[in-house]
PDB file of C-alpha atoms in Angstrom:
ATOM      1  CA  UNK A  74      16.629  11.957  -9.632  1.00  0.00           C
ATOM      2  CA  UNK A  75      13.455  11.301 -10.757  1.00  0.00           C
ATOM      3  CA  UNK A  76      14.983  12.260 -14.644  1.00  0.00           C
ATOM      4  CA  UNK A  77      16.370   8.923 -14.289  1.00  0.00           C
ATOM      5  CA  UNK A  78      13.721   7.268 -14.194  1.00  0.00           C
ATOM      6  CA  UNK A  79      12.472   4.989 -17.235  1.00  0.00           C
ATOM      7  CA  UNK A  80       8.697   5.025 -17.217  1.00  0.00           C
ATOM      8  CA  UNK A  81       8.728   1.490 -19.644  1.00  0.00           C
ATOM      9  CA  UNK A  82      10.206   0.230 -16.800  1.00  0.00           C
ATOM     10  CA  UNK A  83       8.052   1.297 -14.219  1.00  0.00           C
ATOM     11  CA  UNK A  84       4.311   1.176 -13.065  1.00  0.00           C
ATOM     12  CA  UNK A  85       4.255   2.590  -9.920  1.00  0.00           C
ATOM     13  CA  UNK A  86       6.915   4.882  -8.232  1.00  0.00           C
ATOM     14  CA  UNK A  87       6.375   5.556  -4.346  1.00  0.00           C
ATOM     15  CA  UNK A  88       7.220   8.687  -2.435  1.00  0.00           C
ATOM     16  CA  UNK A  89       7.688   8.019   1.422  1.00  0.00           C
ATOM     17  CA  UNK A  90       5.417  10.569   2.996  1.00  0.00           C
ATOM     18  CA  UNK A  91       5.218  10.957   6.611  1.00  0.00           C
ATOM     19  CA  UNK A  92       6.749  14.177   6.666  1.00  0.00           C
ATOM     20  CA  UNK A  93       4.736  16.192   3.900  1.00  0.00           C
ATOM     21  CA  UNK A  94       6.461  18.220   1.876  1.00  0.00           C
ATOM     22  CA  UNK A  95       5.911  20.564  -0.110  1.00  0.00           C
ATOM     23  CA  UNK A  96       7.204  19.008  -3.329  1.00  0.00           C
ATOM     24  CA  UNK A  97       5.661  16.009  -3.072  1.00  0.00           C
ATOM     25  CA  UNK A  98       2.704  17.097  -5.220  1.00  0.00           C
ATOM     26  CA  UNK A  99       5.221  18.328  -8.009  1.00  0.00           C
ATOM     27  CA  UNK A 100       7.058  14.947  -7.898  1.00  0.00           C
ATOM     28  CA  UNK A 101       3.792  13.018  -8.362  1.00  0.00           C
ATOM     29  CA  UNK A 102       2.705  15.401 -11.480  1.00  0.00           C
ATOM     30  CA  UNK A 103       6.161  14.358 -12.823  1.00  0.00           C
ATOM     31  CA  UNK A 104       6.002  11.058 -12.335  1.00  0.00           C
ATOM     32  CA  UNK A 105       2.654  11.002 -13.829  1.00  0.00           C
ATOM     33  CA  UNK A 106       4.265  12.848 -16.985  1.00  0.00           C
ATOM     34  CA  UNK A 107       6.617  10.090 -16.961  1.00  0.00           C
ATOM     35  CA  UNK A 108       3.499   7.586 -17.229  1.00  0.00           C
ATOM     36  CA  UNK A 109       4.073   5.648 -14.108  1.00  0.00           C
ATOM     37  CA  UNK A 110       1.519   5.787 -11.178  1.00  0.00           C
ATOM     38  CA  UNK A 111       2.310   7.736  -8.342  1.00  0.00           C
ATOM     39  CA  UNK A 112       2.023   6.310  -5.076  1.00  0.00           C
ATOM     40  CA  UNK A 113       2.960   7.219  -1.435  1.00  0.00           C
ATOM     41  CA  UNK A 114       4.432   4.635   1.055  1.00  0.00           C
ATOM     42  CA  UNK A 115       3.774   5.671   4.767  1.00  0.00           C
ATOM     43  CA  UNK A 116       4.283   4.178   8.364  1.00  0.00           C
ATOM     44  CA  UNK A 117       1.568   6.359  10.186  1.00  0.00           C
ATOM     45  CA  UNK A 118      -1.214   5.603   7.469  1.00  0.00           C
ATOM     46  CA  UNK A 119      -3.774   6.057  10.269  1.00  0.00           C
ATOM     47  CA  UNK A 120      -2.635   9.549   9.886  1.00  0.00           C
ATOM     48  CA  UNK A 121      -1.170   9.944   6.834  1.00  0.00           C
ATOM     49  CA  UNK A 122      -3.539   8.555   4.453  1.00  0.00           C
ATOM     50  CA  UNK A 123      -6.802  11.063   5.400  1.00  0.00           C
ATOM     51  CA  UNK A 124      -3.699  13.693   5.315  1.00  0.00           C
ATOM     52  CA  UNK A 125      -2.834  13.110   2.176  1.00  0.00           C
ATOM     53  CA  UNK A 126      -6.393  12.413   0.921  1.00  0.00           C
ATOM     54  CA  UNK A 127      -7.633  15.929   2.658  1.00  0.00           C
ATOM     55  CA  UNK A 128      -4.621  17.980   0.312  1.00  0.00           C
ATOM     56  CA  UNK A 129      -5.412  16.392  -2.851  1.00  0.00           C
ATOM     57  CA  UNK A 130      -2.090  15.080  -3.943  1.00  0.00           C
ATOM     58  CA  UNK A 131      -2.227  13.087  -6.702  1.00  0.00           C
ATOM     59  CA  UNK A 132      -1.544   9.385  -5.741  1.00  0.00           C
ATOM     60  CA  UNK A 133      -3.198   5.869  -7.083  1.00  0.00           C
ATOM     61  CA  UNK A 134      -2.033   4.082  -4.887  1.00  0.00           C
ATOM     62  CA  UNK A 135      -0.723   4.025  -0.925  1.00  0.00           C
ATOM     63  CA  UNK A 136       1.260   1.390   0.135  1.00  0.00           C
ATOM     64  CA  UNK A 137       0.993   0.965   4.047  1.00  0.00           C
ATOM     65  CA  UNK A 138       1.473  -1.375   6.734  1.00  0.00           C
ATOM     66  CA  UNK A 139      -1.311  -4.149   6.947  1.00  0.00           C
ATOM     67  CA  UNK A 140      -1.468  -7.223   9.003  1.00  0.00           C
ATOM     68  CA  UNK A 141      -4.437  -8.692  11.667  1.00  0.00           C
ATOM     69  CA  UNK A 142      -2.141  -8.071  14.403  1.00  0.00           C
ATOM     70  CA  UNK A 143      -1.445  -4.777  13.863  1.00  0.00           C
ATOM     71  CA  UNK A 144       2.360  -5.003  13.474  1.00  0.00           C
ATOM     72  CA  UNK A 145       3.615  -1.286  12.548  1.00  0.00           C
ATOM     73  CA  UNK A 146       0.099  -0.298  11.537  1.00  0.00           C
ATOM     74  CA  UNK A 147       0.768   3.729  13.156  1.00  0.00           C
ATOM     75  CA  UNK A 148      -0.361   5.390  15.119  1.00  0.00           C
ATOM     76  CA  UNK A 149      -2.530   2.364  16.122  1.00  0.00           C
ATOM     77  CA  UNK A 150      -4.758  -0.588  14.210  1.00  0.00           C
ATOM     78  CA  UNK A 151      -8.253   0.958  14.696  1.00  0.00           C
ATOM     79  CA  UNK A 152      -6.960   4.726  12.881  1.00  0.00           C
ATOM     80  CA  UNK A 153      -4.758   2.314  10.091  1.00  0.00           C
ATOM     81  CA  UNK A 154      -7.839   0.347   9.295  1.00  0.00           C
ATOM     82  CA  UNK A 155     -10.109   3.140   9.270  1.00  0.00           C
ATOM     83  CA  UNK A 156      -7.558   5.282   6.639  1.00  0.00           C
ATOM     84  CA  UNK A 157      -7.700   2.381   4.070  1.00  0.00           C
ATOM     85  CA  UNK A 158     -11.675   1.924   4.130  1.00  0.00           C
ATOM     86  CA  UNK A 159     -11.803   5.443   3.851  1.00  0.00           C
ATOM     87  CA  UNK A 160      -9.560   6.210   1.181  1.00  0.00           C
ATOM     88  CA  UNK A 161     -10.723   6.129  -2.537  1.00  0.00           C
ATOM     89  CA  UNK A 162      -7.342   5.816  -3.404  1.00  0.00           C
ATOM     90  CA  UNK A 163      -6.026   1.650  -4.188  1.00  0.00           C
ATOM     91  CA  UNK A 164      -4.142   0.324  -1.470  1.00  0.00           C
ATOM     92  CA  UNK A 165      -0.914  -2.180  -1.116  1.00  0.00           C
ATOM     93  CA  UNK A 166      -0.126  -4.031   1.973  1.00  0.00           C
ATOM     94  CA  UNK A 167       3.264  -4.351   3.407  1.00  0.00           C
ATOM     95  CA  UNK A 168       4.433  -6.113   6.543  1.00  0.00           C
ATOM     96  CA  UNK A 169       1.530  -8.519   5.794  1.00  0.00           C
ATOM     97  CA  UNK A 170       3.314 -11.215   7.885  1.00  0.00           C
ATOM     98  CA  UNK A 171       4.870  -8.565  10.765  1.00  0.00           C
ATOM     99  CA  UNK A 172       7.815  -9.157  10.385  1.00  0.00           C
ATOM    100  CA  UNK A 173       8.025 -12.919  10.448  1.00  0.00           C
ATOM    101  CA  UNK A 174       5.179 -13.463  13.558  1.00  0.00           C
ATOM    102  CA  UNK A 175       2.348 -14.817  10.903  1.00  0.00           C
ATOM    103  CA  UNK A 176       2.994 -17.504   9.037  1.00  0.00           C
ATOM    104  CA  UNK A 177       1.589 -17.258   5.366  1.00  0.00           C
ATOM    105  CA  UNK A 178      -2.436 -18.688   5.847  1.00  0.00           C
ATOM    106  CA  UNK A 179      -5.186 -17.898   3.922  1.00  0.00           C
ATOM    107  CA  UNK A 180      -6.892 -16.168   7.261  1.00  0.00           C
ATOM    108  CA  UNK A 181      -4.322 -13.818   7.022  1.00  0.00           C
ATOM    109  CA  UNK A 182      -4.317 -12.805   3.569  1.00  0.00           C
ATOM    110  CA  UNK A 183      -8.239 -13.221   3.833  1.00  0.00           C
ATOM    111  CA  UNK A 184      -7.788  -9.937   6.266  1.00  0.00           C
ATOM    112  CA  UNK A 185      -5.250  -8.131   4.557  1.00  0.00           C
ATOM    113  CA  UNK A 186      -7.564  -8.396   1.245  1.00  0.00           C
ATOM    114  CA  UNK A 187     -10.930  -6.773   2.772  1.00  0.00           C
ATOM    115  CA  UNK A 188      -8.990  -3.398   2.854  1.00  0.00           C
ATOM    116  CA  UNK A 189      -6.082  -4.060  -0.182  1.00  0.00           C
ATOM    117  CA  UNK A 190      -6.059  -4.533  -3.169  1.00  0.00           C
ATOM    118  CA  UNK A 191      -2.893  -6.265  -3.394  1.00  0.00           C
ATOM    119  CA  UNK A 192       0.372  -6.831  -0.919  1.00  0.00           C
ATOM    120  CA  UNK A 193       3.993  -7.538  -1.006  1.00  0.00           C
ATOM    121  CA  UNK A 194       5.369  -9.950   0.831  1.00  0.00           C
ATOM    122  CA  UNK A 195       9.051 -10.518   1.492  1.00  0.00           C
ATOM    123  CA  UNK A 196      10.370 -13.778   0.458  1.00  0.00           C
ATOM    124  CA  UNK A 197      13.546 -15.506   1.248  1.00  0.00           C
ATOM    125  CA  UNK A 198      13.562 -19.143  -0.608  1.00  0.00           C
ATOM    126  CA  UNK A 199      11.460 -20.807  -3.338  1.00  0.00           C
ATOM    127  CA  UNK A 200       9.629 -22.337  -0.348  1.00  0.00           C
ATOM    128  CA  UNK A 201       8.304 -19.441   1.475  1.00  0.00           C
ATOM    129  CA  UNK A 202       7.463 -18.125  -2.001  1.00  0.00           C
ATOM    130  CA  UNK A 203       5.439 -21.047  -2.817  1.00  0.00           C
ATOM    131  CA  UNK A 204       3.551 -20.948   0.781  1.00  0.00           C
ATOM    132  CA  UNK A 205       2.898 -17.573   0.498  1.00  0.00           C
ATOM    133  CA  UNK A 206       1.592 -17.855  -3.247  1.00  0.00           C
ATOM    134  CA  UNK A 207      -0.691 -20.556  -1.952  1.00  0.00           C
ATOM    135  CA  UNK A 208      -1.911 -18.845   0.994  1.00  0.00           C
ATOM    136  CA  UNK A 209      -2.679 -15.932  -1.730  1.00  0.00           C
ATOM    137  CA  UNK A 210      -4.231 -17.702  -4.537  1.00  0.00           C
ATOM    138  CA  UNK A 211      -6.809 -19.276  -1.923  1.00  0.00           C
ATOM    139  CA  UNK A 212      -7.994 -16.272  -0.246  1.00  0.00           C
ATOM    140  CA  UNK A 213     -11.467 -15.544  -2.370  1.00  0.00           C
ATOM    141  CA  UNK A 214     -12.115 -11.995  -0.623  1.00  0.00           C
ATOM    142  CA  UNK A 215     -11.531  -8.743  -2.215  1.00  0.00           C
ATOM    143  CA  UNK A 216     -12.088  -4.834  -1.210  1.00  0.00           C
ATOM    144  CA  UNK A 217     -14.885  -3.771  -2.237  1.00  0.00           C
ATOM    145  CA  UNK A 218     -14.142  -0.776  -4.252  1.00  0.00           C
ATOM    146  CA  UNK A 219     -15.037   2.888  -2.366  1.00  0.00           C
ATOM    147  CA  UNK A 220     -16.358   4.978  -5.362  1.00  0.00           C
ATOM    148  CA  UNK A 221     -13.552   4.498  -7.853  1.00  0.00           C
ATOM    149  CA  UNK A 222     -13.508   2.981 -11.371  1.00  0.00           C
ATOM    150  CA  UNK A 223     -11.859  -0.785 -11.101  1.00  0.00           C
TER     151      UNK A 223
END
């Protein structure tokens, strides 16, 4: 499977990872042969992330649940929030709009960007694109980096 893959094509592959496993060090090493950036996408970062961080695996990025709401932030907001100041590691928000209950404000993306360093948002039509990108390009805060080179 991951043979397949065509690093020119990619940047960043991500490994789901709430259930560790034991190969998912060896498929990061690959993928890093491959010259793509590994990264792990998880539901449970409040538990995964320090996890993952503790063993050692070899990730650049996490991409995990992030809203102000705490929409599918696992096992609860307060745990989520504290993985992704915690982590060294970069971070990319999904669910940034839970599911449809935020609408696409600078507020929220103000939040989501004190802990992220970037987000993906799920977009429909050209018009919820160009709210969203709006709501983005005005938000003026950024995570402060956490000890690694930017």
């Amino acid at each position: 499977m991951l043979e397949d893959i065509q690093p020119e094509i990619i940047a960043i592959h991500a490994m789901f990872c709430d259930a560790l496993d034991e190969r998912i060090g060896r498929w990061a090493r690959k993928i890093r042969e491959m010259g793509a950036s590994p990264a792990a996408a998880t539901h449970i970062p409040g538990e995964t992330i320090p996890e993952i961080d503790n063993i050692g695996y070899d990730f650049d990025f996490y991409l995990a649940p992030l809203n102000p709401v705490g929409y599918a932030m696992l096992p609860d907001f307060e745990s989520t929030l504290r993985a992704l100041e915690n982590t060294e590691k970069g971070i990319i928000a999904i669910k940034p709009l839970a599911a449809g209950k935020l609408t696409p404000k600078k507020e929220v993306f103000d939040f989501i960007f004190m802990y992220a360093d970037a987000v993906s948002v799920g977009i429909t039509s050209e018009e919820e694109m160009k709210e969203t990108y709006s709501a983005t390009s005005r938000s003026t805060v950024r995570r402060r980096s956490v000890g690694r080179e930017r």
